[in-house]
XYZ file of N, CA and C in Angstrom:
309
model
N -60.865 2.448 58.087
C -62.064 2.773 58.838
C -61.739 2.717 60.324
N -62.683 2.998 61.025
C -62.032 3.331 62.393
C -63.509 3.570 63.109
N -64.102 2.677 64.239
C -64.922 2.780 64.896
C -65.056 2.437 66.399
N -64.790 3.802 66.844
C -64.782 4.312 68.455
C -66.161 4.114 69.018
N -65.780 2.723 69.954
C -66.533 2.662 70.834
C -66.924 2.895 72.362
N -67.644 3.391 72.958
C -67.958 3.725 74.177
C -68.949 3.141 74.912
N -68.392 2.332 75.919
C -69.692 1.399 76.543
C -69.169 1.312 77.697
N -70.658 1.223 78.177
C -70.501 0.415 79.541
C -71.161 -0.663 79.953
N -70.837 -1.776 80.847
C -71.708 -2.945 80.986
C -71.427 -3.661 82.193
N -72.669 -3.756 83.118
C -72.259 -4.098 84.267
C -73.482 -5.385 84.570
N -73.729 -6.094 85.458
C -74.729 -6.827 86.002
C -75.301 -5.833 87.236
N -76.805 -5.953 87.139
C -77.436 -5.182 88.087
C -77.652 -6.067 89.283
N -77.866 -7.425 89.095
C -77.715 -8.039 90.631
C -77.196 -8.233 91.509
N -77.158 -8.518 92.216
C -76.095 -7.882 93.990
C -75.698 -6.823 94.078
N -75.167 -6.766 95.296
C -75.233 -5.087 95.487
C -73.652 -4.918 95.781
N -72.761 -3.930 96.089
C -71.353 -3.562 96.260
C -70.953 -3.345 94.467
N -69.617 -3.255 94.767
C -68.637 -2.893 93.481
C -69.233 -3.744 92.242
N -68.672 -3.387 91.333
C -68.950 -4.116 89.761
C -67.520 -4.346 89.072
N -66.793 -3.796 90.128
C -65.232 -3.850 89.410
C -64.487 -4.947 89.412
N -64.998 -6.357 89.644
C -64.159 -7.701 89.266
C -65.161 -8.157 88.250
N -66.819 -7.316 87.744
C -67.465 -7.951 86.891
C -66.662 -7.006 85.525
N -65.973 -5.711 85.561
C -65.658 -4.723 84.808
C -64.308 -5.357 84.144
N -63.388 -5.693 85.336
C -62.279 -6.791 85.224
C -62.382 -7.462 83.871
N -63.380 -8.249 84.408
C -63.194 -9.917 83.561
C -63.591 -8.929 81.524
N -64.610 -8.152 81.463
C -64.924 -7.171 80.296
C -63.180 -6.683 80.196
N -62.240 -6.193 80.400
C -61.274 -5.323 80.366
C -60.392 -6.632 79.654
N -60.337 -7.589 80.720
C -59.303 -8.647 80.556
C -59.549 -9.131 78.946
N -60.443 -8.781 78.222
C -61.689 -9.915 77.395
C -61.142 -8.619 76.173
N -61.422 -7.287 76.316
C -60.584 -6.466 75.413
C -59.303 -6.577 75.309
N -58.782 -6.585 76.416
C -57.251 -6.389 76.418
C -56.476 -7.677 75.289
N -57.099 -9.124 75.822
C -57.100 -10.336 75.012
C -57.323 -10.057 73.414
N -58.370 -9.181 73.230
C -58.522 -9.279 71.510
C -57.236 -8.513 71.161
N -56.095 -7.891 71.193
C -55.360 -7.148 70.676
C -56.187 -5.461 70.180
N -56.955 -4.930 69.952
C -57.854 -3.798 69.925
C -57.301 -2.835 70.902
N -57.096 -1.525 70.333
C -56.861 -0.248 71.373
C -57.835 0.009 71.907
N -57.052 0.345 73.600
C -58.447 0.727 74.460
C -58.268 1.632 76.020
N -59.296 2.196 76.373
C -58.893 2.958 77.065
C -59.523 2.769 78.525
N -59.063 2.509 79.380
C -60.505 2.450 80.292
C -60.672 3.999 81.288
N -61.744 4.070 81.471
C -61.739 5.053 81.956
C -62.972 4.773 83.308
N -63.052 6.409 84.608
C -63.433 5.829 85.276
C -64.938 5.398 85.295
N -66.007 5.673 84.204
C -67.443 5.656 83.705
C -67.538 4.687 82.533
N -66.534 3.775 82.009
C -66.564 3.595 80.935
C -65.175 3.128 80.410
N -65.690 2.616 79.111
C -64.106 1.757 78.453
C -64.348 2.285 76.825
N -63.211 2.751 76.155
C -63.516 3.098 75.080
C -62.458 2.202 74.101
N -63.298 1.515 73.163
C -62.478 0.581 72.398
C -62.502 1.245 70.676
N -61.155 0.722 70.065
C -61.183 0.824 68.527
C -61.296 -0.440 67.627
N -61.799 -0.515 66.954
C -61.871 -1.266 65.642
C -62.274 -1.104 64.522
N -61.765 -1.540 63.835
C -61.326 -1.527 62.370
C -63.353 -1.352 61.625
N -63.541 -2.003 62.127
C -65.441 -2.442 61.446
C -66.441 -2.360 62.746
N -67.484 -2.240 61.946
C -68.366 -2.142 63.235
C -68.696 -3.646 63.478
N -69.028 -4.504 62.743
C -68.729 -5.944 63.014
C -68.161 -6.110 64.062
N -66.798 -5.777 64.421
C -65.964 -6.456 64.922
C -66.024 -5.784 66.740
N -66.811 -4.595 66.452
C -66.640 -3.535 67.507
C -68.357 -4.712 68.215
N -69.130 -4.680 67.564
C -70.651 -5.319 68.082
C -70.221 -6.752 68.399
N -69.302 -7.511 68.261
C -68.921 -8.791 68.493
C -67.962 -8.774 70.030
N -67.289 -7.702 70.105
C -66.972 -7.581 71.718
C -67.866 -7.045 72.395
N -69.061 -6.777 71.850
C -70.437 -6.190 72.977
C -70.829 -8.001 73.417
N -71.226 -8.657 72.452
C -71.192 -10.027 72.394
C -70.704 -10.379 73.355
N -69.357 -10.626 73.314
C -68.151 -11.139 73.787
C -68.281 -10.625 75.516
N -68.686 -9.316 75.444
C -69.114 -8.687 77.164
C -70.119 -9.466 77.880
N -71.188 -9.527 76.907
C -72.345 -9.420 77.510
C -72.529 -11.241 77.657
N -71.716 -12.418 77.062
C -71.620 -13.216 77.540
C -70.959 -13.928 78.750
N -70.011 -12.559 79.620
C -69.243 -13.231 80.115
C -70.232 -12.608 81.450
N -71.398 -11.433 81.363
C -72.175 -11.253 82.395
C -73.899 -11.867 82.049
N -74.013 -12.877 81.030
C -75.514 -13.468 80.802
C -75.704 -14.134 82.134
N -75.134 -14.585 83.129
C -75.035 -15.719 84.123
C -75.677 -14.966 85.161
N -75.080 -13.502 85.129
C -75.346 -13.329 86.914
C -76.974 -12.766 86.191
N -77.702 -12.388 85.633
C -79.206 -11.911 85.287
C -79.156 -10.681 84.826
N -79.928 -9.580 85.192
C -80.233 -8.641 84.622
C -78.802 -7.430 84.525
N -78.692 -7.003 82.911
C -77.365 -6.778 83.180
C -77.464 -5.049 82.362
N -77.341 -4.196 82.722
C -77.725 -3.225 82.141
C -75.825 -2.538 81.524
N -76.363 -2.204 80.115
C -75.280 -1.139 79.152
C -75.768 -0.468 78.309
N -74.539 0.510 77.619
C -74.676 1.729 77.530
C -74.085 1.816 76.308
N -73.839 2.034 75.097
C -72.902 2.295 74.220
C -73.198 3.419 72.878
N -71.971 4.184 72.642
C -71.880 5.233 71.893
C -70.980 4.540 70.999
N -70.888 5.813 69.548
C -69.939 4.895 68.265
C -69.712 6.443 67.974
N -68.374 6.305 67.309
C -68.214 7.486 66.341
C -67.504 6.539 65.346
N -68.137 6.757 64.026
C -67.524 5.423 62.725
C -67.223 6.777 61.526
N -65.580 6.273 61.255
C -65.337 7.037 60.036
C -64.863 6.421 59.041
N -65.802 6.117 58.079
C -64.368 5.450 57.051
C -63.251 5.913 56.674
N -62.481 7.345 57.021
C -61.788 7.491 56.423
C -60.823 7.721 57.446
N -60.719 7.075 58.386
C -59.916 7.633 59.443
C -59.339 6.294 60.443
N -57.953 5.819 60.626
C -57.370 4.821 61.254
C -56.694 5.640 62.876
N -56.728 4.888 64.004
C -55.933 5.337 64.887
C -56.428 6.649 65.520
N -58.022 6.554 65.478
C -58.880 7.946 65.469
C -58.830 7.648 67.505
N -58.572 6.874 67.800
C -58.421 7.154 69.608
C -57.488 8.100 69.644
N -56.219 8.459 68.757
C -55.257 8.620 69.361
C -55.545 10.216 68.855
N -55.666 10.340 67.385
C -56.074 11.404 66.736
C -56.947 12.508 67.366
N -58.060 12.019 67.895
C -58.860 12.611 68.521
C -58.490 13.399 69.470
N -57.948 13.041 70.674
C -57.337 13.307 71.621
C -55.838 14.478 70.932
N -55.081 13.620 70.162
C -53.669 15.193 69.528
C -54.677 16.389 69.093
N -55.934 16.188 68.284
C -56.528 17.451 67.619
C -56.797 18.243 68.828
N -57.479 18.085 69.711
C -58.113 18.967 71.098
C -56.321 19.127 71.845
N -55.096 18.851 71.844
C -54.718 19.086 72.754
C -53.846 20.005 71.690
N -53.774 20.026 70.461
C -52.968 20.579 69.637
C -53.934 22.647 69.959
N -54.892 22.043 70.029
C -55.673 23.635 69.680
C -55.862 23.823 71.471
N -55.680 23.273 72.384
C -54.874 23.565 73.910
C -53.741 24.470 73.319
N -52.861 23.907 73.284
C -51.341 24.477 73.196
C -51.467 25.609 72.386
N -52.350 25.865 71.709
C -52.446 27.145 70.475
C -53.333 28.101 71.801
N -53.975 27.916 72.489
C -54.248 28.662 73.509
C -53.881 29.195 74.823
N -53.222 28.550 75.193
C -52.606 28.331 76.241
C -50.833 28.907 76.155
N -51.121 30.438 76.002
C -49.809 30.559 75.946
C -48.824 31.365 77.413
N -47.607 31.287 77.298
C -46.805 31.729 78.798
C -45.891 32.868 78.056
């Protein structure tokens, strides 16, 4: 099984950057062993179950409960029949690139 997640999660209080609150979320994926991608709107993570994918929303959203009101965002694509679907995803669209894209 294979469930691609897409979130974002920031604290809305104070004002300037969110990128040492984005940090400590990145550091907190990177730690579980889980593939992941960050990107510049967003972080896209894999796991095995959706369990395990809603337990690092958890895992986020405790490390921003402190500063107050904390606003996120999250998308899923869940397949049971499909492992390593970050990587998959991405070869299918670039495979049918190269079938277009000819010199």
């Amino acid at each position: 099984m294979s469930v691609l997640m897409e979130f974002s999660m920031f604290p809305l209080e104070g004002t300037g950057s969110k990128s040492a609150d984005v940090a400590r979320i990145v550091q907190m994926i990177h730690e579980s062993g889980y593939s992941y991608k960050l990107t510049p709107m967003s972080t896209v993570v894999e796991t095995p179950t959706m369990p395990e994918a809603l337990k690092l929303i958890e895992n986020a959203y405790a490390l921003l409960e402190a500063s107050g009101r904390v606003y996120a965002c999250l998308k899923f694509d869940i397949r049971p029949n499909r492992e390593d679907g970050m990587h998959q995803k991405i070869e299918s669209v670039q495979n049918k690139l190269d079938a277009l894209i000819t010199i």
